[in-house]
């Protein structure tokens, strides 16, 4: 089977509400990549259940959030006909390849994963095996399609490195069998991260030193993708600021996290540099800048919220998109698994 030279895979977890950080940090990039790559965008419901059930909210919430992520993909401009949108658990080959990869990955590699340490917290003995194994499933997600490029944020770079290590060790361990089956230069590609545009780290609207997060108890800390125009406007108006006027230069934002965040959000939504934003608004009061940010945010995000609402009112349509995407994904994944079985020596 010929390898794709350009295939994108990425995933978003269906936990909690999607917010501006998910859009600017991830989904917006997914949309842009459609022009140059074949893309597979997954709702990673199997990753969602790695934390305790009160974190992901139970079955009804998982189903709701899975449809919400799918609706967001579509509302933001991902074309589920030209590309593939589906939820992970529909394609059992992800879990099947993860098992093979469990036997390739080393405990020492997983012990270095910083996200496990963060998520497991102090009570590591009580974390699920799934949480520990999370990066191996992620490697299987990507490699079951032999995807070459993975748009990810900074926090997932270490996991992507691990995917490369797993791909490489598999290629080495089974080099003779891979060659025997006619694959010239290794079976799995070493997937590369794609970081597009200025790294947009969106911080809380209430505290510019904390990441915007779905788990923050204050809804005013974040702009949800499903917020309507009024909610967006109110949250921007209420966003925390400091008493100084905006600086004229980017350096002037250094010790001013709230100002830096709002200017960064403006720049990202506008597709401009922060310096250009400060050329326009530097020296002026926050009230003037915020009024412009309200207009911009409502213009860019209002239609996404409205489209999500429309889609979510029709869960039958979303489910049909996921079923169709799942069937197309599965056809690709099954081919890879057939080859993997032949390589490893599993009779089929
Ligand atoms: N771990 C990713 C996150 O939390 C989600 C994810 C799962 C993913 N599988 C993936 C991202 C494969 C890229 C590729 O953001």
XYZ file of C-alpha atoms and ligand atoms in Angstrom:
363
model
C 0.000 0.000 0.000
C 1.392 3.384 -0.970
C 1.915 5.747 1.882
C 0.255 9.154 1.760
C 2.905 11.852 1.577
C 0.611 14.366 3.139
C -2.067 13.280 5.522
C -3.145 15.277 8.532
C -4.638 13.732 11.649
C -5.700 15.548 14.773
C -8.140 15.180 17.614
C -10.046 17.145 20.215
C -11.374 15.658 23.444
C -15.102 15.853 24.112
C -14.878 17.122 27.674
C -16.580 20.320 28.781
C -17.345 23.259 26.550
C -15.204 24.300 23.632
C -13.869 27.801 23.990
C -11.851 30.468 22.220
C -8.598 28.753 23.200
C -9.628 25.570 21.393
C -10.574 27.630 18.349
C -7.488 29.835 18.087
C -5.083 27.163 19.293
C -6.401 24.223 17.279
C -9.597 24.161 15.240
C -8.790 27.324 13.268
C -5.586 25.622 12.101
C -7.458 22.433 11.225
C -9.660 24.507 8.924
C -6.701 26.131 7.158
C -4.965 22.788 6.515
C -7.827 21.447 4.405
C -6.549 23.356 1.396
C -3.200 21.530 1.306
C -3.747 18.127 2.914
C -6.188 15.291 3.172
C -7.396 15.671 6.744
C -8.847 13.366 9.362
C -10.346 15.141 12.366
C -11.376 12.977 15.253
C -13.431 13.491 18.381
C -11.350 11.461 20.807
C -14.026 10.035 23.070
C -11.802 7.139 24.182
C -9.265 9.630 25.497
C -12.034 11.512 27.290
C -12.762 8.601 29.633
C -9.179 8.326 30.910
C -9.932 10.626 33.823
C -12.438 9.805 36.525
C -16.086 9.754 35.527
C -16.900 12.880 37.502
C -14.338 14.748 35.376
C -15.852 13.746 32.026
C -19.402 13.797 33.307
C -20.870 10.362 32.506
C -22.513 8.911 29.404
C -25.111 11.601 28.629
C -22.506 14.349 28.919
C -19.973 12.382 26.838
C -22.514 11.980 24.041
C -23.460 15.667 24.236
C -19.859 16.822 24.203
C -18.979 14.468 21.322
C -21.729 16.027 19.211
C -20.626 19.476 20.329
C -17.059 18.975 19.110
C -18.358 17.575 15.816
C -20.692 20.587 15.467
C -17.789 22.932 16.206
C -15.599 21.290 13.568
C -18.327 21.777 10.981
C -19.401 25.262 12.145
C -15.797 26.472 12.012
C -15.512 25.365 8.399
C -14.275 21.786 8.265
C -15.840 20.044 5.285
C -16.836 16.529 6.411
C -17.443 15.402 2.836
C -14.027 16.278 1.416
C -12.249 15.262 4.612
C -13.116 12.919 7.466
C -14.842 13.815 10.741
C -15.679 11.012 13.163
C -15.535 9.887 16.765
C -12.681 7.612 17.767
C -14.664 4.799 19.417
C -16.392 3.998 16.113
C -13.127 2.692 14.697
C -11.945 -0.229 16.834
C -8.607 -0.344 14.994
C -7.421 2.559 17.194
C -7.601 0.348 20.273
C -6.285 -2.652 18.362
C -3.169 -0.850 17.175
C -2.746 0.686 20.630
C -2.332 -2.850 21.986
C 0.476 -3.623 19.564
C 2.048 -0.273 20.435
C 1.753 -1.086 24.150
C 4.159 -3.893 23.396
C 6.507 -1.554 21.512
C 6.525 1.458 23.861
C 8.720 1.221 26.965
C 7.644 1.993 30.524
C 10.591 4.359 30.807
C 9.264 6.417 27.897
C 5.834 6.797 29.457
C 7.316 7.655 32.835
C 8.711 10.823 31.287
C 5.336 12.172 30.114
C 4.716 15.439 31.914
C 1.004 15.577 31.156
C 0.412 12.326 33.010
C 2.166 13.740 36.039
C 0.033 16.884 35.889
C -3.250 15.102 35.361
C -2.594 12.320 37.853
C -1.575 14.844 40.508
C -0.455 13.663 43.928
C -2.504 10.489 43.998
C -0.732 8.726 41.159
C -1.527 5.237 42.434
C -5.175 6.021 41.899
C -4.898 7.277 38.292
C -6.350 4.985 35.633
C -4.112 2.787 33.508
C -5.830 4.505 30.580
C -4.496 7.881 31.676
C -0.989 6.452 31.827
C -1.431 4.821 28.432
C -3.043 7.891 26.873
C -0.017 8.795 24.705
C 0.158 5.270 23.270
C -3.480 5.480 22.160
C -2.671 8.882 20.687
C 0.186 7.336 18.686
C -2.239 4.679 17.428
C -4.773 7.380 16.438
C -2.210 8.999 14.190
C -0.409 5.951 12.869
C -3.417 3.761 12.154
C -3.845 6.136 9.178
C -0.091 6.451 8.683
C -0.659 10.209 8.994
C 2.362 12.382 8.294
C 1.419 15.703 9.864
C -0.256 16.522 13.148
C -1.377 20.019 14.109
C -0.912 20.199 17.870
C -0.429 22.795 20.557
C 2.690 23.058 22.662
C 1.241 20.840 25.371
C 1.049 17.875 22.976
C 4.538 18.103 21.500
C 5.952 15.566 23.934
C 3.197 13.104 23.054
C 3.961 13.549 19.374
C 7.644 12.853 20.052
C 6.558 9.623 21.693
C 4.531 8.735 18.590
C 7.677 9.156 16.529
C 9.646 6.970 18.941
C 6.998 4.257 18.733
C 6.868 4.424 14.922
C 10.647 4.234 14.729
C 10.966 1.312 17.135
C 8.234 -0.595 15.316
C 10.010 0.042 11.990
C 13.311 -1.169 13.519
C 11.987 -4.152 15.453
C 10.202 -5.509 12.397
C 12.541 -4.166 9.694
C 13.043 -7.533 7.984
C 9.334 -8.363 7.969
C 8.448 -4.897 6.738
C 10.919 -5.246 3.865
C 9.650 -8.769 3.126
C 6.160 -7.327 2.710
C 7.480 -4.791 0.238
C 7.574 -1.568 2.218
C 10.723 0.168 1.092
C 11.568 2.626 3.851
C 9.805 1.611 7.012
C 6.127 0.976 7.522
C 5.094 3.911 9.670
C 6.002 7.494 8.805
C 7.474 9.579 11.630
C 4.650 12.089 12.083
C 5.619 15.737 12.203
C 4.059 18.490 14.278
C 2.477 21.368 12.407
C 2.508 24.632 14.254
C 0.754 27.265 12.193
C 0.748 31.006 12.656
C 1.801 32.733 15.850
C 1.440 30.357 18.797
C -1.815 31.571 20.304
C -2.030 30.852 23.976
C -5.367 32.188 25.070
C -5.517 33.074 28.747
C -8.449 33.474 31.146
C -10.383 36.743 30.812
C -10.367 36.967 34.627
C -6.691 36.214 35.233
C -4.145 36.720 32.473
C -1.662 34.337 34.084
C -3.959 31.286 33.801
C -4.850 29.441 30.609
C -8.420 29.820 29.379
C -9.970 26.586 30.564
C -13.198 24.656 30.348
C -12.875 23.760 34.013
C -12.696 27.331 35.362
C -15.801 27.779 37.541
C -16.362 31.324 36.240
C -18.010 31.382 32.810
C -16.727 34.956 32.500
C -13.197 33.558 32.297
C -13.778 32.201 28.802
C -15.611 32.767 25.547
C -17.369 29.538 24.630
C -17.624 28.737 20.942
C -21.356 28.306 21.435
C -21.776 31.776 23.019
C -24.084 34.107 21.136
C -23.231 37.687 20.215
C -24.601 39.145 23.476
C -22.629 36.757 25.656
C -19.429 37.411 23.691
C -19.874 41.195 23.997
C -20.574 41.018 27.731
C -17.587 38.815 28.475
C -15.194 41.030 26.524
C -16.552 44.152 28.249
C -16.124 42.557 31.662
C -12.675 41.139 30.939
C -10.112 42.160 33.534
C -7.684 44.912 32.529
C -5.227 47.183 34.297
C -5.499 50.957 34.695
C -2.714 51.951 32.253
C -3.379 52.901 28.631
C -2.236 50.348 26.048
C 1.481 50.497 25.206
C 2.696 51.408 21.737
C 5.141 48.486 21.520
C 4.896 44.746 22.181
C 7.636 44.989 24.844
C 5.280 47.162 26.898
C 2.971 44.145 27.348
C 5.605 42.104 29.179
C 4.431 42.552 32.780
C 0.789 43.093 31.851
C -0.763 39.648 31.334
C -4.382 40.801 30.882
C -3.450 43.476 28.341
C -1.178 41.024 26.559
C -3.949 38.435 26.373
C -6.574 40.793 24.955
C -4.151 42.192 22.392
C -3.162 38.621 21.481
C -6.806 37.610 21.027
C -7.424 40.677 18.856
C -4.368 39.913 16.741
C -5.291 36.246 16.314
C -8.902 37.002 15.361
C -7.779 39.689 12.938
C -4.921 37.613 11.491
C -2.453 40.390 12.346
C 0.644 40.811 14.511
C 0.349 42.208 18.015
C 2.620 45.069 16.952
C 0.118 46.080 14.257
C -2.714 46.025 16.806
C -0.684 48.263 19.118
C 0.048 50.661 16.251
C -3.679 51.267 16.049
C -4.601 51.170 19.745
C -1.349 52.021 21.589
C -1.641 55.069 23.849
C -5.426 54.733 23.908
C -7.734 53.658 26.720
C -8.946 50.107 27.161
C -12.532 51.217 26.620
C -11.818 52.142 22.998
C -9.842 48.942 22.394
C -12.466 46.760 24.048
C -15.229 48.251 21.919
C -13.242 47.297 18.809
C -12.530 43.840 20.235
C -16.239 43.323 20.913
C -17.025 44.139 17.274
C -14.268 41.891 15.959
C -15.060 38.955 18.252
C -18.769 39.160 17.504
C -18.086 39.341 13.759
C -15.747 36.295 13.799
C -17.293 34.141 16.509
C -20.970 35.102 16.404
C -21.628 33.153 13.182
C -19.800 30.094 14.565
C -21.966 30.107 17.702
C -25.108 30.508 15.613
C -24.134 27.664 13.275
C -23.280 25.401 16.213
C -26.685 26.085 17.692
C -28.357 25.245 14.392
C -26.384 22.006 14.052
C -26.905 20.948 17.644
C -30.642 21.280 17.169
C -30.334 18.420 14.659
C -28.384 15.638 16.392
C -29.532 13.194 13.708
C -27.530 15.123 11.138
C -24.406 15.225 13.327
C -24.703 11.503 14.004
C -24.961 10.808 10.273
C -21.785 12.822 9.639
C -19.961 10.839 12.340
C -21.254 7.526 11.006
C -20.206 8.361 7.457
C -16.781 9.646 8.581
C -16.365 6.609 10.811
C -17.036 4.203 7.938
C -14.513 5.954 5.698
C -11.939 6.117 8.485
C -12.458 2.476 9.287
C -11.788 1.388 5.721
C -8.388 3.103 5.893
C -7.581 1.880 9.395
C -8.482 -1.719 8.558
C -5.927 -1.757 5.735
C -3.192 -0.608 8.065
C -4.183 -3.220 10.638
C -4.077 -5.992 8.022
C -0.502 -4.994 7.215
C 0.394 -4.725 10.900
C -0.972 -8.218 11.485
C 1.092 -9.594 8.611
C 4.181 -7.806 9.877
C 3.804 -9.011 13.468
C 2.692 -12.541 12.541
C -0.929 -12.473 13.663
C -2.821 -14.942 11.448
C -5.870 -13.502 9.751
N -4.158 14.588 23.287
C -4.784 15.553 22.434
C -5.234 16.753 23.261
O -5.611 16.625 24.379
C -5.967 14.980 21.702
C -5.552 13.876 20.782
C -5.825 12.557 20.905
C -4.797 14.035 19.597
N -5.296 11.868 19.874
C -4.657 12.727 19.050
C -4.219 15.136 18.966
C -3.925 12.526 17.883
C -3.510 14.907 17.788
C -3.358 13.615 17.260
O -5.243 17.832 22.744
